[in-house]
């Protein structure tokens, strides 16, 4: 899977960069889009090579981040359009997908997207049971029952007559 | 293969900072790492009002705190006196919204000669207003809406104590915007007659309170809101009312 209309192996043109995901897919990205990521900007400043290998971002997640970067690098789009793109971007995405996205934006230092994704995840998390949070974040409860009860007791105010959801 | 099933603490903090004090506190029971993420200063700084430093700078006595979470709960549980002691400031624990009580000394109280301004052991303010004896009561408190949290429904409460039940049965209250330039024709006056004794409630701090009315604070640019309490229908002598102030807090 490659996000370019060219056939055959990619060669980076002037003012563009090739970014390779951990599963080997390559994406041709304009430099103006790539530098919206603080990490990519640093890499590009430091090396001549126009190929960047990201060893911890998979192709699906990378494709999404690049779509975001390209949209935000497009001078022809108004800020309003970019904002509605951001909303559309996160709407309807599974929590798991958002998890990979927030991690990728953290690694790539794309602050605005990181905020947008984190906010969406926060909205989904609201009023959810602790069991839901553990499941969706894939977290083991490492408290003893006594320790958990104690923490709950200390924050008792947060547990008053709340209707929590598990889906 | 799932190389990044686990989010690092900083990502969890980032997410939690978009929730609320309530959600973040509850999430501490998820796991130890979650608790640590939920206690970060970045998270709690986001729950504090944007102008928290400015507010602390107007505090009458310096506010000490070990962390932003510590500061948040301190401001929820222990109101601070600001603006030379004219009003007190605290936070709504659930959502970090601003609560302000205007002290008795700053209220407009008609027939002031019938009131004593004295200290009170249970009051956060240096002085409260104690009604000696009068037949008419008219108390007004006002606040600049920019001091309150935006996009929030607030209510004004008379914070008081009755040393004895003497002639005070009912009162009228009004809460309205003063000089509402933007919508001076559409905003209705809220005028409600109530049986004081029936709707007064005991507060956590030992005082009683009476809801005077609600209003919606949009962008905080509606100028000032005023809350009145009036009792001029019944001309029997009244006494025993102690007023600590008028509190504006989110509902």
PDB file of C-alpha atoms in Angstrom, chain B:
ATOM      1  CA  UNK B   1       2.208  -8.679  17.227  1.00  0.00           C
ATOM      2  CA  UNK B   2       1.226  -5.625  19.123  1.00  0.00           C
ATOM      3  CA  UNK B   3       4.283  -3.538  19.892  1.00  0.00           C
ATOM      4  CA  UNK B   4       2.411  -0.666  21.459  1.00  0.00           C
ATOM      5  CA  UNK B   5      -0.573  -2.011  23.277  1.00  0.00           C
ATOM      6  CA  UNK B   6       0.512  -0.072  26.334  1.00  0.00           C
ATOM      7  CA  UNK B   7       0.364   3.680  26.275  1.00  0.00           C
ATOM      8  CA  UNK B   8       3.155   5.479  28.098  1.00  0.00           C
ATOM      9  CA  UNK B   9       2.236   7.492  31.145  1.00  0.00           C
ATOM     10  CA  UNK B  10       2.545  10.818  29.316  1.00  0.00           C
ATOM     11  CA  UNK B  11      -0.108   9.760  26.782  1.00  0.00           C
ATOM     12  CA  UNK B  12      -2.455   8.672  29.548  1.00  0.00           C
ATOM     13  CA  UNK B  13      -1.891  12.010  31.279  1.00  0.00           C
ATOM     14  CA  UNK B  14      -2.644  13.815  28.024  1.00  0.00           C
ATOM     15  CA  UNK B  15      -5.953  11.967  27.692  1.00  0.00           C
ATOM     16  CA  UNK B  16      -6.908  12.419  31.347  1.00  0.00           C
ATOM     17  CA  UNK B  17      -6.218  16.145  31.151  1.00  0.00           C
ATOM     18  CA  UNK B  18      -9.217  16.390  28.800  1.00  0.00           C
ATOM     19  CA  UNK B  19     -11.530  14.675  31.270  1.00  0.00           C
ATOM     20  CA  UNK B  20     -12.472  16.214  34.606  1.00  0.00           C
ATOM     21  CA  UNK B  21     -11.288  16.075  38.194  1.00  0.00           C
ATOM     22  CA  UNK B  22     -14.025  13.552  38.768  1.00  0.00           C
ATOM     23  CA  UNK B  23     -13.002  11.191  35.965  1.00  0.00           C
ATOM     24  CA  UNK B  24      -9.289  11.556  36.709  1.00  0.00           C
ATOM     25  CA  UNK B  25      -9.796  10.812  40.401  1.00  0.00           C
ATOM     26  CA  UNK B  26     -11.878   7.768  39.616  1.00  0.00           C
ATOM     27  CA  UNK B  27      -9.347   6.471  37.097  1.00  0.00           C
ATOM     28  CA  UNK B  28      -6.699   6.268  39.836  1.00  0.00           C
ATOM     29  CA  UNK B  29      -8.186   2.926  40.838  1.00  0.00           C
ATOM     30  CA  UNK B  30      -7.416   1.471  37.396  1.00  0.00           C
ATOM     31  CA  UNK B  31      -3.775   0.620  38.107  1.00  0.00           C
ATOM     32  CA  UNK B  32      -0.649   2.050  39.703  1.00  0.00           C
ATOM     33  CA  UNK B  33       0.623   3.544  36.456  1.00  0.00           C
ATOM     34  CA  UNK B  34      -2.773   5.085  35.771  1.00  0.00           C
ATOM     35  CA  UNK B  35      -2.776   6.617  39.233  1.00  0.00           C
ATOM     36  CA  UNK B  36       0.637   8.084  38.631  1.00  0.00           C
ATOM     37  CA  UNK B  37      -0.521   9.513  35.266  1.00  0.00           C
ATOM     38  CA  UNK B  38      -3.676  10.856  36.885  1.00  0.00           C
ATOM     39  CA  UNK B  39      -1.681  12.766  39.464  1.00  0.00           C
ATOM     40  CA  UNK B  40       0.602  14.633  37.102  1.00  0.00           C
ATOM     41  CA  UNK B  41       0.822  18.390  37.378  1.00  0.00           C
ATOM     42  CA  UNK B  42      -0.027  18.770  33.678  1.00  0.00           C
ATOM     43  CA  UNK B  43      -3.375  17.078  34.257  1.00  0.00           C
ATOM     44  CA  UNK B  44      -4.378  19.181  37.246  1.00  0.00           C
ATOM     45  CA  UNK B  45      -3.117  22.407  35.767  1.00  0.00           C
ATOM     46  CA  UNK B  46      -5.678  21.836  33.004  1.00  0.00           C
ATOM     47  CA  UNK B  47      -8.440  21.407  35.614  1.00  0.00           C
ATOM     48  CA  UNK B  48      -7.573  24.696  37.331  1.00  0.00           C
ATOM     49  CA  UNK B  49      -9.087  27.874  35.897  1.00  0.00           C
ATOM     50  CA  UNK B  50      -6.849  29.342  33.199  1.00  0.00           C
ATOM     51  CA  UNK B  51      -6.176  32.418  35.313  1.00  0.00           C
ATOM     52  CA  UNK B  52      -5.362  30.517  38.513  1.00  0.00           C
ATOM     53  CA  UNK B  53      -2.062  32.317  39.000  1.00  0.00           C
ATOM     54  CA  UNK B  54      -3.740  35.690  38.693  1.00  0.00           C
ATOM     55  CA  UNK B  55      -6.357  34.625  41.238  1.00  0.00           C
ATOM     56  CA  UNK B  56      -3.756  33.363  43.710  1.00  0.00           C
ATOM     57  CA  UNK B  57      -1.892  36.639  43.368  1.00  0.00           C
ATOM     58  CA  UNK B  58      -4.930  38.487  44.728  1.00  0.00           C
ATOM     59  CA  UNK B  59      -5.246  36.139  47.694  1.00  0.00           C
ATOM     60  CA  UNK B  60      -5.154  37.877  51.060  1.00  0.00           C
ATOM     61  CA  UNK B  61      -2.847  35.224  52.523  1.00  0.00           C
ATOM     62  CA  UNK B  62      -0.323  33.231  50.491  1.00  0.00           C
ATOM     63  CA  UNK B  63      -1.523  29.845  49.260  1.00  0.00           C
ATOM     64  CA  UNK B  64       0.897  26.964  49.816  1.00  0.00           C
ATOM     65  CA  UNK B  65       0.636  23.739  47.871  1.00  0.00           C
ATOM     66  CA  UNK B  66       2.800  20.719  47.139  1.00  0.00           C
ATOM     67  CA  UNK B  67       1.381  19.890  43.681  1.00  0.00           C
ATOM     68  CA  UNK B  68      -1.281  21.151  41.290  1.00  0.00           C
ATOM     69  CA  UNK B  69      -3.608  18.400  42.463  1.00  0.00           C
ATOM     70  CA  UNK B  70      -3.015  19.516  46.015  1.00  0.00           C
ATOM     71  CA  UNK B  71      -3.790  23.108  45.006  1.00  0.00           C
ATOM     72  CA  UNK B  72      -6.959  22.046  43.192  1.00  0.00           C
ATOM     73  CA  UNK B  73      -8.405  20.294  46.223  1.00  0.00           C
ATOM     74  CA  UNK B  74      -7.224  22.988  48.561  1.00  0.00           C
ATOM     75  CA  UNK B  75      -9.158  25.550  46.501  1.00  0.00           C
ATOM     76  CA  UNK B  76     -12.218  23.271  46.558  1.00  0.00           C
ATOM     77  CA  UNK B  77     -12.211  22.657  50.290  1.00  0.00           C
ATOM     78  CA  UNK B  78     -10.727  25.873  51.654  1.00  0.00           C
ATOM     79  CA  UNK B  79     -12.025  29.032  49.989  1.00  0.00           C
ATOM     80  CA  UNK B  80      -9.435  31.802  49.821  1.00  0.00           C
ATOM     81  CA  UNK B  81     -10.149  35.471  50.464  1.00  0.00           C
ATOM     82  CA  UNK B  82      -9.364  37.643  47.469  1.00  0.00           C
ATOM     83  CA  UNK B  83      -9.571  41.308  46.530  1.00  0.00           C
ATOM     84  CA  UNK B  84      -8.635  42.586  49.966  1.00  0.00           C
ATOM     85  CA  UNK B  85     -11.008  40.188  51.685  1.00  0.00           C
ATOM     86  CA  UNK B  86     -14.108  41.510  49.913  1.00  0.00           C
ATOM     87  CA  UNK B  87     -14.921  38.126  48.411  1.00  0.00           C
ATOM     88  CA  UNK B  88     -13.935  34.516  48.668  1.00  0.00           C
ATOM     89  CA  UNK B  89     -12.900  32.198  45.876  1.00  0.00           C
ATOM     90  CA  UNK B  90     -13.209  28.441  45.595  1.00  0.00           C
ATOM     91  CA  UNK B  91     -13.649  25.723  42.981  1.00  0.00           C
ATOM     92  CA  UNK B  92     -16.469  23.304  42.298  1.00  0.00           C
ATOM     93  CA  UNK B  93     -14.814  19.947  42.957  1.00  0.00           C
ATOM     94  CA  UNK B  94     -16.558  18.121  40.118  1.00  0.00           C
ATOM     95  CA  UNK B  95     -15.569  20.409  37.276  1.00  0.00           C
ATOM     96  CA  UNK B  96     -13.154  23.053  38.565  1.00  0.00           C
ATOM     97  CA  UNK B  97     -15.571  25.897  37.873  1.00  0.00           C
ATOM     98  CA  UNK B  98     -15.251  29.115  39.824  1.00  0.00           C
ATOM     99  CA  UNK B  99     -17.366  29.839  42.902  1.00  0.00           C
ATOM    100  CA  UNK B 100     -17.319  33.308  44.397  1.00  0.00           C
ATOM    101  CA  UNK B 101     -18.940  34.571  47.554  1.00  0.00           C
ATOM    102  CA  UNK B 102     -19.338  38.305  47.977  1.00  0.00           C
ATOM    103  CA  UNK B 103     -18.947  39.095  51.678  1.00  0.00           C
ATOM    104  CA  UNK B 104     -21.625  40.904  53.693  1.00  0.00           C
ATOM    105  CA  UNK B 105     -19.543  44.070  53.836  1.00  0.00           C
ATOM    106  CA  UNK B 106     -19.616  44.330  50.054  1.00  0.00           C
ATOM    107  CA  UNK B 107     -23.363  43.818  49.744  1.00  0.00           C
ATOM    108  CA  UNK B 108     -25.736  46.706  49.299  1.00  0.00           C
ATOM    109  CA  UNK B 109     -27.937  46.505  52.342  1.00  0.00           C
ATOM    110  CA  UNK B 110     -30.726  49.046  52.676  1.00  0.00           C
ATOM    111  CA  UNK B 111     -31.641  50.543  56.053  1.00  0.00           C
ATOM    112  CA  UNK B 112     -28.088  49.777  57.090  1.00  0.00           C
ATOM    113  CA  UNK B 113     -28.643  51.378  60.468  1.00  0.00           C
ATOM    114  CA  UNK B 114     -30.710  48.376  61.453  1.00  0.00           C
ATOM    115  CA  UNK B 115     -27.760  46.037  60.951  1.00  0.00           C
ATOM    116  CA  UNK B 116     -24.603  45.395  62.931  1.00  0.00           C
ATOM    117  CA  UNK B 117     -21.393  44.440  61.190  1.00  0.00           C
ATOM    118  CA  UNK B 118     -19.494  42.136  63.486  1.00  0.00           C
ATOM    119  CA  UNK B 119     -17.050  39.282  63.372  1.00  0.00           C
ATOM    120  CA  UNK B 120     -18.376  35.736  63.499  1.00  0.00           C
ATOM    121  CA  UNK B 121     -16.475  32.679  64.620  1.00  0.00           C
ATOM    122  CA  UNK B 122     -17.780  30.516  61.775  1.00  0.00           C
ATOM    123  CA  UNK B 123     -17.345  33.019  58.968  1.00  0.00           C
ATOM    124  CA  UNK B 124     -14.621  33.082  56.359  1.00  0.00           C
ATOM    125  CA  UNK B 125     -14.966  36.874  56.253  1.00  0.00           C
ATOM    126  CA  UNK B 126     -13.816  39.366  58.862  1.00  0.00           C
ATOM    127  CA  UNK B 127     -17.348  40.674  59.252  1.00  0.00           C
ATOM    128  CA  UNK B 128     -20.912  39.449  58.804  1.00  0.00           C
ATOM    129  CA  UNK B 129     -24.125  41.468  58.825  1.00  0.00           C
ATOM    130  CA  UNK B 130     -26.382  40.881  61.782  1.00  0.00           C
ATOM    131  CA  UNK B 131     -29.930  42.208  61.658  1.00  0.00           C
ATOM    132  CA  UNK B 132     -30.809  44.005  64.858  1.00  0.00           C
ATOM    133  CA  UNK B 133     -34.387  44.794  64.071  1.00  0.00           C
ATOM    134  CA  UNK B 134     -36.244  46.047  61.045  1.00  0.00           C
ATOM    135  CA  UNK B 135     -39.490  45.596  59.215  1.00  0.00           C
ATOM    136  CA  UNK B 136     -38.058  45.749  55.695  1.00  0.00           C
ATOM    137  CA  UNK B 137     -35.145  43.859  54.234  1.00  0.00           C
ATOM    138  CA  UNK B 138     -33.413  44.632  50.976  1.00  0.00           C
ATOM    139  CA  UNK B 139     -30.066  43.021  50.205  1.00  0.00           C
ATOM    140  CA  UNK B 140     -28.261  43.194  46.898  1.00  0.00           C
ATOM    141  CA  UNK B 141     -25.063  41.511  45.782  1.00  0.00           C
ATOM    142  CA  UNK B 142     -23.430  41.794  42.403  1.00  0.00           C
ATOM    143  CA  UNK B 143     -20.594  40.267  40.487  1.00  0.00           C
ATOM    144  CA  UNK B 144     -18.815  40.788  37.190  1.00  0.00           C
ATOM    145  CA  UNK B 145     -19.649  37.806  34.988  1.00  0.00           C
ATOM    146  CA  UNK B 146     -16.055  37.717  33.727  1.00  0.00           C
ATOM    147  CA  UNK B 147     -15.028  36.505  37.188  1.00  0.00           C
ATOM    148  CA  UNK B 148     -17.137  33.377  36.721  1.00  0.00           C
ATOM    149  CA  UNK B 149     -16.570  30.352  34.494  1.00  0.00           C
ATOM    150  CA  UNK B 150     -17.845  30.667  30.963  1.00  0.00           C
ATOM    151  CA  UNK B 151     -20.641  28.649  29.380  1.00  0.00           C
ATOM    152  CA  UNK B 152     -22.042  27.638  32.733  1.00  0.00           C
ATOM    153  CA  UNK B 153     -25.351  27.883  34.519  1.00  0.00           C
ATOM    154  CA  UNK B 154     -24.889  29.578  37.861  1.00  0.00           C
ATOM    155  CA  UNK B 155     -27.125  30.207  40.811  1.00  0.00           C
ATOM    156  CA  UNK B 156     -26.880  32.938  43.424  1.00  0.00           C
ATOM    157  CA  UNK B 157     -27.310  31.872  47.049  1.00  0.00           C
ATOM    158  CA  UNK B 158     -27.877  33.945  50.126  1.00  0.00           C
ATOM    159  CA  UNK B 159     -25.623  32.474  52.812  1.00  0.00           C
ATOM    160  CA  UNK B 160     -27.092  33.143  56.222  1.00  0.00           C
ATOM    161  CA  UNK B 161     -27.907  31.962  59.678  1.00  0.00           C
ATOM    162  CA  UNK B 162     -31.024  32.467  61.757  1.00  0.00           C
ATOM    163  CA  UNK B 163     -30.242  33.065  65.377  1.00  0.00           C
ATOM    164  CA  UNK B 164     -33.936  32.864  65.993  1.00  0.00           C
ATOM    165  CA  UNK B 165     -37.038  32.621  63.849  1.00  0.00           C
ATOM    166  CA  UNK B 166     -38.443  36.059  64.278  1.00  0.00           C
ATOM    167  CA  UNK B 167     -40.767  37.462  61.672  1.00  0.00           C
ATOM    168  CA  UNK B 168     -38.841  36.042  58.711  1.00  0.00           C
ATOM    169  CA  UNK B 169     -41.224  33.859  56.790  1.00  0.00           C
ATOM    170  CA  UNK B 170     -40.881  34.590  53.134  1.00  0.00           C
ATOM    171  CA  UNK B 171     -38.920  36.761  50.805  1.00  0.00           C
ATOM    172  CA  UNK B 172     -38.687  37.629  47.154  1.00  0.00           C
ATOM    173  CA  UNK B 173     -35.537  37.148  45.168  1.00  0.00           C
ATOM    174  CA  UNK B 174     -34.432  38.418  41.792  1.00  0.00           C
ATOM    175  CA  UNK B 175     -31.368  37.507  39.788  1.00  0.00           C
ATOM    176  CA  UNK B 176     -30.755  39.541  36.660  1.00  0.00           C
ATOM    177  CA  UNK B 177     -28.129  41.018  34.390  1.00  0.00           C
ATOM    178  CA  UNK B 178     -27.397  44.695  34.864  1.00  0.00           C
ATOM    179  CA  UNK B 179     -26.914  46.706  31.683  1.00  0.00           C
ATOM    180  CA  UNK B 180     -27.316  43.760  29.428  1.00  0.00           C
ATOM    181  CA  UNK B 181     -26.413  45.558  26.242  1.00  0.00           C
ATOM    182  CA  UNK B 182     -26.428  42.541  23.994  1.00  0.00           C
ATOM    183  CA  UNK B 183     -29.913  41.281  24.795  1.00  0.00           C
ATOM    184  CA  UNK B 184     -31.575  43.996  26.812  1.00  0.00           C
ATOM    185  CA  UNK B 185     -35.036  43.160  25.583  1.00  0.00           C
ATOM    186  CA  UNK B 186     -35.103  39.392  25.440  1.00  0.00           C
ATOM    187  CA  UNK B 187     -33.681  38.420  28.814  1.00  0.00           C
ATOM    188  CA  UNK B 188     -36.465  37.958  31.322  1.00  0.00           C
ATOM    189  CA  UNK B 189     -36.234  39.032  34.867  1.00  0.00           C
ATOM    190  CA  UNK B 190     -36.449  36.114  37.151  1.00  0.00           C
ATOM    191  CA  UNK B 191     -38.750  36.930  39.965  1.00  0.00           C
ATOM    192  CA  UNK B 192     -39.686  34.283  42.427  1.00  0.00           C
ATOM    193  CA  UNK B 193     -41.544  34.455  45.669  1.00  0.00           C
ATOM    194  CA  UNK B 194     -40.580  31.733  48.068  1.00  0.00           C
ATOM    195  CA  UNK B 195     -41.184  30.461  51.506  1.00  0.00           C
ATOM    196  CA  UNK B 196     -37.768  31.083  52.999  1.00  0.00           C
ATOM    197  CA  UNK B 197     -38.047  28.388  55.625  1.00  0.00           C
ATOM    198  CA  UNK B 198     -38.988  25.676  53.145  1.00  0.00           C
ATOM    199  CA  UNK B 199     -36.206  25.971  50.637  1.00  0.00           C
ATOM    200  CA  UNK B 200     -33.287  26.962  52.831  1.00  0.00           C
ATOM    201  CA  UNK B 201     -30.649  24.260  53.123  1.00  0.00           C
ATOM    202  CA  UNK B 202     -27.846  23.510  55.511  1.00  0.00           C
ATOM    203  CA  UNK B 203     -24.395  23.911  54.019  1.00  0.00           C
ATOM    204  CA  UNK B 204     -21.305  21.802  54.668  1.00  0.00           C
ATOM    205  CA  UNK B 205     -19.672  24.783  56.395  1.00  0.00           C
ATOM    206  CA  UNK B 206     -22.491  25.064  58.916  1.00  0.00           C
ATOM    207  CA  UNK B 207     -24.266  28.053  57.373  1.00  0.00           C
ATOM    208  CA  UNK B 208     -27.659  27.964  55.680  1.00  0.00           C
ATOM    209  CA  UNK B 209     -28.289  28.925  52.089  1.00  0.00           C
ATOM    210  CA  UNK B 210     -31.190  30.012  49.975  1.00  0.00           C
ATOM    211  CA  UNK B 211     -31.163  29.862  46.204  1.00  0.00           C
ATOM    212  CA  UNK B 212     -32.018  33.304  44.870  1.00  0.00           C
ATOM    213  CA  UNK B 213     -32.181  32.389  41.195  1.00  0.00           C
ATOM    214  CA  UNK B 214     -30.229  31.057  38.247  1.00  0.00           C
ATOM    215  CA  UNK B 215     -28.580  32.601  35.236  1.00  0.00           C
ATOM    216  CA  UNK B 216     -26.477  31.418  32.333  1.00  0.00           C
ATOM    217  CA  UNK B 217     -22.997  32.865  31.966  1.00  0.00           C
ATOM    218  CA  UNK B 218     -22.110  32.624  28.288  1.00  0.00           C
ATOM    219  CA  UNK B 219     -18.826  34.181  27.222  1.00  0.00           C
ATOM    220  CA  UNK B 220     -18.464  36.130  30.457  1.00  0.00           C
ATOM    221  CA  UNK B 221     -19.054  39.404  28.616  1.00  0.00           C
ATOM    222  CA  UNK B 222     -22.527  40.108  29.953  1.00  0.00           C
ATOM    223  CA  UNK B 223     -21.300  42.751  32.359  1.00  0.00           C
ATOM    224  CA  UNK B 224     -22.612  42.291  35.858  1.00  0.00           C
ATOM    225  CA  UNK B 225     -25.196  40.071  37.466  1.00  0.00           C
ATOM    226  CA  UNK B 226     -27.078  41.182  40.524  1.00  0.00           C
ATOM    227  CA  UNK B 227     -29.038  39.185  43.057  1.00  0.00           C
ATOM    228  CA  UNK B 228     -31.600  40.767  45.360  1.00  0.00           C
ATOM    229  CA  UNK B 229     -33.428  39.542  48.366  1.00  0.00           C
ATOM    230  CA  UNK B 230     -36.406  41.647  49.326  1.00  0.00           C
ATOM    231  CA  UNK B 231     -38.957  41.405  52.069  1.00  0.00           C
ATOM    232  CA  UNK B 232     -41.169  44.452  52.201  1.00  0.00           C
ATOM    233  CA  UNK B 233     -44.621  42.902  52.193  1.00  0.00           C
ATOM    234  CA  UNK B 234     -44.794  41.992  55.792  1.00  0.00           C
ATOM    235  CA  UNK B 235     -44.256  44.910  58.119  1.00  0.00           C
ATOM    236  CA  UNK B 236     -43.799  42.865  61.274  1.00  0.00           C
ATOM    237  CA  UNK B 237     -40.508  43.478  62.999  1.00  0.00           C
ATOM    238  CA  UNK B 238     -37.799  41.034  62.035  1.00  0.00           C
ATOM    239  CA  UNK B 239     -34.522  40.156  63.677  1.00  0.00           C
ATOM    240  CA  UNK B 240     -32.111  37.319  64.153  1.00  0.00           C
ATOM    241  CA  UNK B 241     -30.892  37.134  60.559  1.00  0.00           C
ATOM    242  CA  UNK B 242     -27.121  36.881  60.106  1.00  0.00           C
ATOM    243  CA  UNK B 243     -25.875  37.290  56.545  1.00  0.00           C
ATOM    244  CA  UNK B 244     -22.435  36.014  55.585  1.00  0.00           C
ATOM    245  CA  UNK B 245     -22.651  36.871  51.916  1.00  0.00           C
ATOM    246  CA  UNK B 246     -24.068  36.007  48.514  1.00  0.00           C
ATOM    247  CA  UNK B 247     -22.443  33.102  46.742  1.00  0.00           C
ATOM    248  CA  UNK B 248     -22.369  32.611  42.975  1.00  0.00           C
ATOM    249  CA  UNK B 249     -21.628  29.020  42.028  1.00  0.00           C
ATOM    250  CA  UNK B 250     -22.368  26.638  39.162  1.00  0.00           C
ATOM    251  CA  UNK B 251     -25.422  24.430  39.514  1.00  0.00           C
TER     252      UNK B 251
END
